[in-house]
Short mmCIF file of C-alpha atoms and ligand atoms in Angstrom, two decimals:
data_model
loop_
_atom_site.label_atom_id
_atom_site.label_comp_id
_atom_site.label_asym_id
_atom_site.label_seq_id
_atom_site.Cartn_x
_atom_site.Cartn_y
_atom_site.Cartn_z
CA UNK A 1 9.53 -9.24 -1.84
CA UNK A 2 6.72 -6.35 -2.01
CA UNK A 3 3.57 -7.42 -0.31
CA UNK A 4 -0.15 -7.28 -1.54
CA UNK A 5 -2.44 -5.12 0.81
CA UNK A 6 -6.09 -4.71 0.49
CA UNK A 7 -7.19 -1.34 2.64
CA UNK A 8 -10.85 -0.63 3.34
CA UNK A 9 -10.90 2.94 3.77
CA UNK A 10 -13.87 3.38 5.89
CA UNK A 11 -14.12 7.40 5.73
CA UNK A 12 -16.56 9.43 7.37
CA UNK A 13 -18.63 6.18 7.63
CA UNK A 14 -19.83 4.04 10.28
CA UNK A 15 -21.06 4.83 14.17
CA UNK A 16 -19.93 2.60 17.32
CA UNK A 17 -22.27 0.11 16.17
CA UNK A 18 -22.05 0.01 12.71
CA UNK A 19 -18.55 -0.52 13.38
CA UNK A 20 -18.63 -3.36 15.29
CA UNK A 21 -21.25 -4.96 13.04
CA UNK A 22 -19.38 -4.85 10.10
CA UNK A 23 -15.98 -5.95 12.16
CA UNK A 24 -17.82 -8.89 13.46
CA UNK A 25 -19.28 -9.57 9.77
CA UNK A 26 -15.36 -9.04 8.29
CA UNK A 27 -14.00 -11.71 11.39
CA UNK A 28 -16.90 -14.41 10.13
CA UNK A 29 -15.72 -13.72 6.07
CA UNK A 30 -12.36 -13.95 7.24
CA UNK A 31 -13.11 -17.57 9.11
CA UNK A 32 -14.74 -19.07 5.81
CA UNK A 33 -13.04 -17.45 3.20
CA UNK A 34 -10.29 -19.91 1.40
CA UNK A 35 -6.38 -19.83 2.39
CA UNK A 36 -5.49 -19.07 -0.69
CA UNK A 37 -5.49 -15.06 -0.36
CA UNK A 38 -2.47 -13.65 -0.43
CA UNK A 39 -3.35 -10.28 0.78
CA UNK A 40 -2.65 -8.50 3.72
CA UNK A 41 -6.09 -6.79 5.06
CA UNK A 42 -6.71 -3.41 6.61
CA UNK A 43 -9.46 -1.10 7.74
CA UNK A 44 -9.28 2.34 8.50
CA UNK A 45 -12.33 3.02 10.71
CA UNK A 46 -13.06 6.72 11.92
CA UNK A 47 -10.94 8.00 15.15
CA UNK A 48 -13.58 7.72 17.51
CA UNK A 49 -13.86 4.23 16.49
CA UNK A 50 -10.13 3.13 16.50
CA UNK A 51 -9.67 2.11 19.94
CA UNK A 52 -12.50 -0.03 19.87
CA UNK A 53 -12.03 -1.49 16.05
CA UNK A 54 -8.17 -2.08 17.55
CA UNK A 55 -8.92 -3.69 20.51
CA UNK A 56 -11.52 -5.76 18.65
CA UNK A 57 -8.81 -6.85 16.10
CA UNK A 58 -6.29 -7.11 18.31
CA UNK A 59 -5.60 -11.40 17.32
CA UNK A 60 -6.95 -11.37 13.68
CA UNK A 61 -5.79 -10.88 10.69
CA UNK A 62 -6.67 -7.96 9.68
CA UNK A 63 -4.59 -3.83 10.70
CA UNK A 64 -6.40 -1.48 12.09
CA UNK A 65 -5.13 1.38 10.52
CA UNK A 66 -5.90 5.70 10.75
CA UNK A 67 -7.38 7.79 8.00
CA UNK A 68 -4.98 10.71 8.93
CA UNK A 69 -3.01 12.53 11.75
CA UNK A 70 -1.09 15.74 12.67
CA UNK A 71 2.07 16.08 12.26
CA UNK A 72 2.80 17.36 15.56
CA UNK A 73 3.36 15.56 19.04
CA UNK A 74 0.70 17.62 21.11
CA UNK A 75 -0.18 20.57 21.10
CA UNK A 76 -2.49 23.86 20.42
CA UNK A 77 -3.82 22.18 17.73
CA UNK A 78 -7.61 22.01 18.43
CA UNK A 79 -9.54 18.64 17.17
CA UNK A 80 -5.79 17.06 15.78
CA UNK A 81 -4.66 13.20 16.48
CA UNK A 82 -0.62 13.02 17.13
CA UNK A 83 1.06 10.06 15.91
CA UNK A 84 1.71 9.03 19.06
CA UNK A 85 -2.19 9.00 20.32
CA UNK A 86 -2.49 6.43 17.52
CA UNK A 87 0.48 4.59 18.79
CA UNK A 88 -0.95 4.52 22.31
CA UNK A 89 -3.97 2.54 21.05
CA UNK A 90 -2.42 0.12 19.05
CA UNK A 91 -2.65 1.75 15.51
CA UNK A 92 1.00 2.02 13.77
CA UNK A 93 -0.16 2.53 10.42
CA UNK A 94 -1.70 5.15 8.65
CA UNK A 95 -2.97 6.57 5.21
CA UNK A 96 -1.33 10.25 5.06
CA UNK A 97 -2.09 12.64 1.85
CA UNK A 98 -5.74 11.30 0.60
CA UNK A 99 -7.12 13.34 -2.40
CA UNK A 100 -10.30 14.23 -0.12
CA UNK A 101 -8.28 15.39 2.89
CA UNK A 102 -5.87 17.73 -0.39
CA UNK A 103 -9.19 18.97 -1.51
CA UNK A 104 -11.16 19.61 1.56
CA UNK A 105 -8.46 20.24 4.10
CA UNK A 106 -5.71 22.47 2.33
CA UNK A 107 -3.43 19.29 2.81
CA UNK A 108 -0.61 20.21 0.46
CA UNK A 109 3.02 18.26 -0.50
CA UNK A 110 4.51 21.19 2.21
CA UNK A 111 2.16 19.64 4.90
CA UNK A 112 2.65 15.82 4.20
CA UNK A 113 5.87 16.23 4.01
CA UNK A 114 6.32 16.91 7.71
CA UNK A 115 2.94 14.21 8.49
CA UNK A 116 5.13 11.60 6.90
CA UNK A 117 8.68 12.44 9.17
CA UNK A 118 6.09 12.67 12.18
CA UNK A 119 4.81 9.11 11.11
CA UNK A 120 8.06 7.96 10.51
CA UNK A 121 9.68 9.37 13.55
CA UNK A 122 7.22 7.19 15.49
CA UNK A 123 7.65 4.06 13.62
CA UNK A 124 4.69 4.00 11.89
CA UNK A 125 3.82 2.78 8.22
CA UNK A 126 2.31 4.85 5.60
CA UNK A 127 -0.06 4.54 3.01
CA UNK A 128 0.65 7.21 1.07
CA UNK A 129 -2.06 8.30 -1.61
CA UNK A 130 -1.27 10.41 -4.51
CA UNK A 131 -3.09 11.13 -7.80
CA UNK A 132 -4.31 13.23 -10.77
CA UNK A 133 -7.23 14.84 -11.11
CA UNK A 134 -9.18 14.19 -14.31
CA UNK A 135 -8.02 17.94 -16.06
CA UNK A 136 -5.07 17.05 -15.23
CA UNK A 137 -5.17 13.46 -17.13
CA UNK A 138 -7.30 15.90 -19.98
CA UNK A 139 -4.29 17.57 -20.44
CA UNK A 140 -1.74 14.93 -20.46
CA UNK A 141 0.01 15.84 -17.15
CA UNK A 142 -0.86 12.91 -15.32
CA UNK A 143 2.64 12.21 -14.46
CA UNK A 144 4.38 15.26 -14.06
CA UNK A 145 1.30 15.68 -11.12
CA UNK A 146 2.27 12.20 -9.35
CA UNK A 147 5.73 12.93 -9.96
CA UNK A 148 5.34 16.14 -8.08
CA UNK A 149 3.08 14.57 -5.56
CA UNK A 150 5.86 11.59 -4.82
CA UNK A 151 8.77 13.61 -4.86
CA UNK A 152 7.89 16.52 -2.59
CA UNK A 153 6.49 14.87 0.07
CA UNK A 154 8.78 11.41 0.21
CA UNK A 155 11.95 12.32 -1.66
CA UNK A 156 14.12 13.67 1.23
CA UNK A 157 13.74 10.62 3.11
CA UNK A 158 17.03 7.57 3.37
CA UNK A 159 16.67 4.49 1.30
CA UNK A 160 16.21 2.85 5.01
CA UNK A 161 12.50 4.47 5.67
CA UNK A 162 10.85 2.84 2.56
CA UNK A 163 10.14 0.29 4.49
CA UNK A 164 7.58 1.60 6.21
CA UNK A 165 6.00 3.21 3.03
CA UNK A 166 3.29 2.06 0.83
CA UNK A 167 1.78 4.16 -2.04
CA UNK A 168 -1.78 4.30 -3.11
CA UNK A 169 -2.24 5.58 -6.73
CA UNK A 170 -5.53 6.92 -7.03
CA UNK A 171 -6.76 8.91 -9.74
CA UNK A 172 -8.57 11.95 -8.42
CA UNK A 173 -11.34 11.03 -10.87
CA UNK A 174 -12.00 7.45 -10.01
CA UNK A 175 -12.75 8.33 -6.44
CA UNK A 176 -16.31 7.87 -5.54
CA UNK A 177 -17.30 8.16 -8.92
CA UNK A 178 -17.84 4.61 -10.22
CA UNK A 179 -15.08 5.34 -13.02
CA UNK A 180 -12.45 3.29 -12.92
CA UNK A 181 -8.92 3.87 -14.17
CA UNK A 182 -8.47 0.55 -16.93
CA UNK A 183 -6.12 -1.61 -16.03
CA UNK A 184 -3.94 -0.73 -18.70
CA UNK A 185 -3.91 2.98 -17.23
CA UNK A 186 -3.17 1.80 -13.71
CA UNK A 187 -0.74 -0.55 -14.60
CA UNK A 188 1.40 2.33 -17.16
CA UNK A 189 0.90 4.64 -14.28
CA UNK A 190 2.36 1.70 -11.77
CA UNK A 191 5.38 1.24 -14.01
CA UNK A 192 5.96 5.10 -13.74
CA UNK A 193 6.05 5.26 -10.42
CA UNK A 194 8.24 2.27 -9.48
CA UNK A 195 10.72 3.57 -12.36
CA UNK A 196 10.47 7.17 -10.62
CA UNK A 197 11.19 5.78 -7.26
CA UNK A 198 14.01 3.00 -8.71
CA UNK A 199 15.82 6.16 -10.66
CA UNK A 200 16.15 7.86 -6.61
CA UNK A 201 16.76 4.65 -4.61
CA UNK A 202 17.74 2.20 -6.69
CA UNK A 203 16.11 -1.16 -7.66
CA UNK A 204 15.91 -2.66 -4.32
CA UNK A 205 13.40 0.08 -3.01
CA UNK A 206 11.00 0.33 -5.90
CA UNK A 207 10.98 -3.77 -6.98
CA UNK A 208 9.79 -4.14 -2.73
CA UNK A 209 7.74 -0.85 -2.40
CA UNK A 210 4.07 -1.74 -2.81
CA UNK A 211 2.02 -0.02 -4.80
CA UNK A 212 -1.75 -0.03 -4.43
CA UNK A 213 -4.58 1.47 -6.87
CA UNK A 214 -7.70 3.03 -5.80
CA UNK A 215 -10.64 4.53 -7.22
CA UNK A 216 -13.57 2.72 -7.54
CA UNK A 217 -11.82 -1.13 -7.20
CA UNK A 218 -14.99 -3.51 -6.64
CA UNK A 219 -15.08 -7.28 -6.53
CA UNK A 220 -16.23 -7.76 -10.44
CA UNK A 221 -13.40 -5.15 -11.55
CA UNK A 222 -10.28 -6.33 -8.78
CA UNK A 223 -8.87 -8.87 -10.51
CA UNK A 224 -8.10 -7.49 -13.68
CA UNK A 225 -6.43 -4.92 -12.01
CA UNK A 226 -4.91 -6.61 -9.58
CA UNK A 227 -3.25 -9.09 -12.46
CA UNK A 228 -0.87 -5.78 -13.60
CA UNK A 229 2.40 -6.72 -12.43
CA UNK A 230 2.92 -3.43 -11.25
CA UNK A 231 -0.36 -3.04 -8.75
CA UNK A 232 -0.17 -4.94 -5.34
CA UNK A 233 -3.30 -4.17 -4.10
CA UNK A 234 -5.80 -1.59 -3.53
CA UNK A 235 -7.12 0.90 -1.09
CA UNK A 236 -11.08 0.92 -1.23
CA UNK A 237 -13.17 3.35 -0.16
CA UNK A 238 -17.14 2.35 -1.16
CA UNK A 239 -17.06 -1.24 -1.37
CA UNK A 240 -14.99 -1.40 1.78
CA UNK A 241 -18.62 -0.48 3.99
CA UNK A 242 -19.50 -4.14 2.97
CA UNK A 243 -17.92 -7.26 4.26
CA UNK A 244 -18.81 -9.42 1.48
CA UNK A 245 -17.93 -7.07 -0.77
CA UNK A 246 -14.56 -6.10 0.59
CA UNK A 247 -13.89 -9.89 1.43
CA UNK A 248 -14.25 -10.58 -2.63
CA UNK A 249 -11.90 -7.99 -3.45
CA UNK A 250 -9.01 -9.23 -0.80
CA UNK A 251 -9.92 -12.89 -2.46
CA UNK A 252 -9.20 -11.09 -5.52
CA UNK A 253 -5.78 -12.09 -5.44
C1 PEP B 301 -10.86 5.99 -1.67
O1 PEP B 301 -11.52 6.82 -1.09
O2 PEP B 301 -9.67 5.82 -1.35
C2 PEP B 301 -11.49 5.22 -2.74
C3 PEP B 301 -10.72 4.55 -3.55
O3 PEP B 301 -12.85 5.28 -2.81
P1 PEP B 301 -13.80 4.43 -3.81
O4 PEP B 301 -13.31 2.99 -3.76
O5 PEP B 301 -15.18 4.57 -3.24
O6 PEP B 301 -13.64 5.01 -5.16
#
């Protein structure tokens, strides 16, 4: 059975300090909050924050996961992160192929095709992020674009690795921008997805894949679109940077 997740994407946010405020504020939500979340939790702090945010975590509930890596071992590769630096500090998930490190850093489906075998090669889970950009939704080629997106970068891999794979819809133009997809959007682009990846694998990959929306997900929007059948989750970039905030939306469920 797929799992919900609720990812704070932390981005280019938060010093040594900040960090550890807001981890301690997350612990103390996390101590009140009613069992009755279902969620998985994770936060993806910035890398010169991971060992700490890792070692801080270390017996909660709550992953400490990366923003991004290399998808080399070592190397001449100046300012990179290997999969296995992650791995050395405790951090065995990651989010591979978000639309800010596709705009900003050249990452095409060529490039996270090889960051995902890297990943995979070293155990780790992915949170995979994929997603249209709003001329692309203008035009009505929404899904040919996350059909591209999915199948170049994750459809060489065995039925076996989609284990360790979790994919983030998020439309380019929800990102940031206080838009949100409706939850009828997310949940026909959901069903898309999980028929795409059922027509390659089968139904026993794509009914236990989990599929998470993001783009502007905050706690008075989460539940309706976390009540699609097709969206476990979300991956949350803004309303992540507050613990209350974030804490609502993972009580979402
Ligand atoms: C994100 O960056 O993955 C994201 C969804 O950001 P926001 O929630 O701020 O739109």
């Amino acid at each position: 059975m797929r799992k919900n997740i609720v990812a704070g994407n932390w981005k280019m946010n938060n010093d040594l300090a900040a960090t550890k405020t807001l981890i301690s504020e997350l612990e103390s939500q996390v101590k009140t909050r009613p069992d009755v979340s279902g969620a998985e939790m994770m936060i993806a702090p910035t890398f010169t924050n991971l060992m700490e945010a890792s070692k801080l975590l270390k017996e909660s509930d709550i992953e400490v996961i990366a923003q991004n890596m290399h998808f080399a071992e070592n190397g001449a590769y100046t300012g990179e992160i290997s999969a296995g630096m992650l791995k050395s500090i405790g951090v065995s998930t990651v989010i591979l192929g978000h639309s800010e490190r596709r705009e900003y850093f050249n990452e095409d489906d060529a490039i996270l095709k090889q960051k995902v075998d890297a990943a995979l090669e070293n155990n780790m889970r992915i949170v995979f992020c994929f997603g249209e950009k709003l001329e692309d939704r203008n035009s009505e080629n929404h899904f040919n674009v996350v059909e591209g997106q999915i199948k170049n970068a994750l459809f060489h891999l065995e039925a076996e690795s989609w284990k360790s794979i979790v994919l983030a819809y998020e439309p380019v133009w929800a990102i940031g921008t206080g838009e949100t997809a409706s939850p009828e959007q997310a949940q026909e682009m959901h069903a898309f997805i999980r028929n795409l990846v059922a027509s390659k694998y089968g139904e026993s990959v794509s009914e236990n894949v989990s599929i998470l929306y993001g783009g502007s997900v905050k706690p008075a929007n989460a539940k309706e679109i976390f009540s699609n059948p097709d969206v476990d989750g979300g991956l949350i970039g803004g309303a992540a940077l507050d613990a209350e905030s974030f804490m609502a939306i993972v009580n979402a469920f």
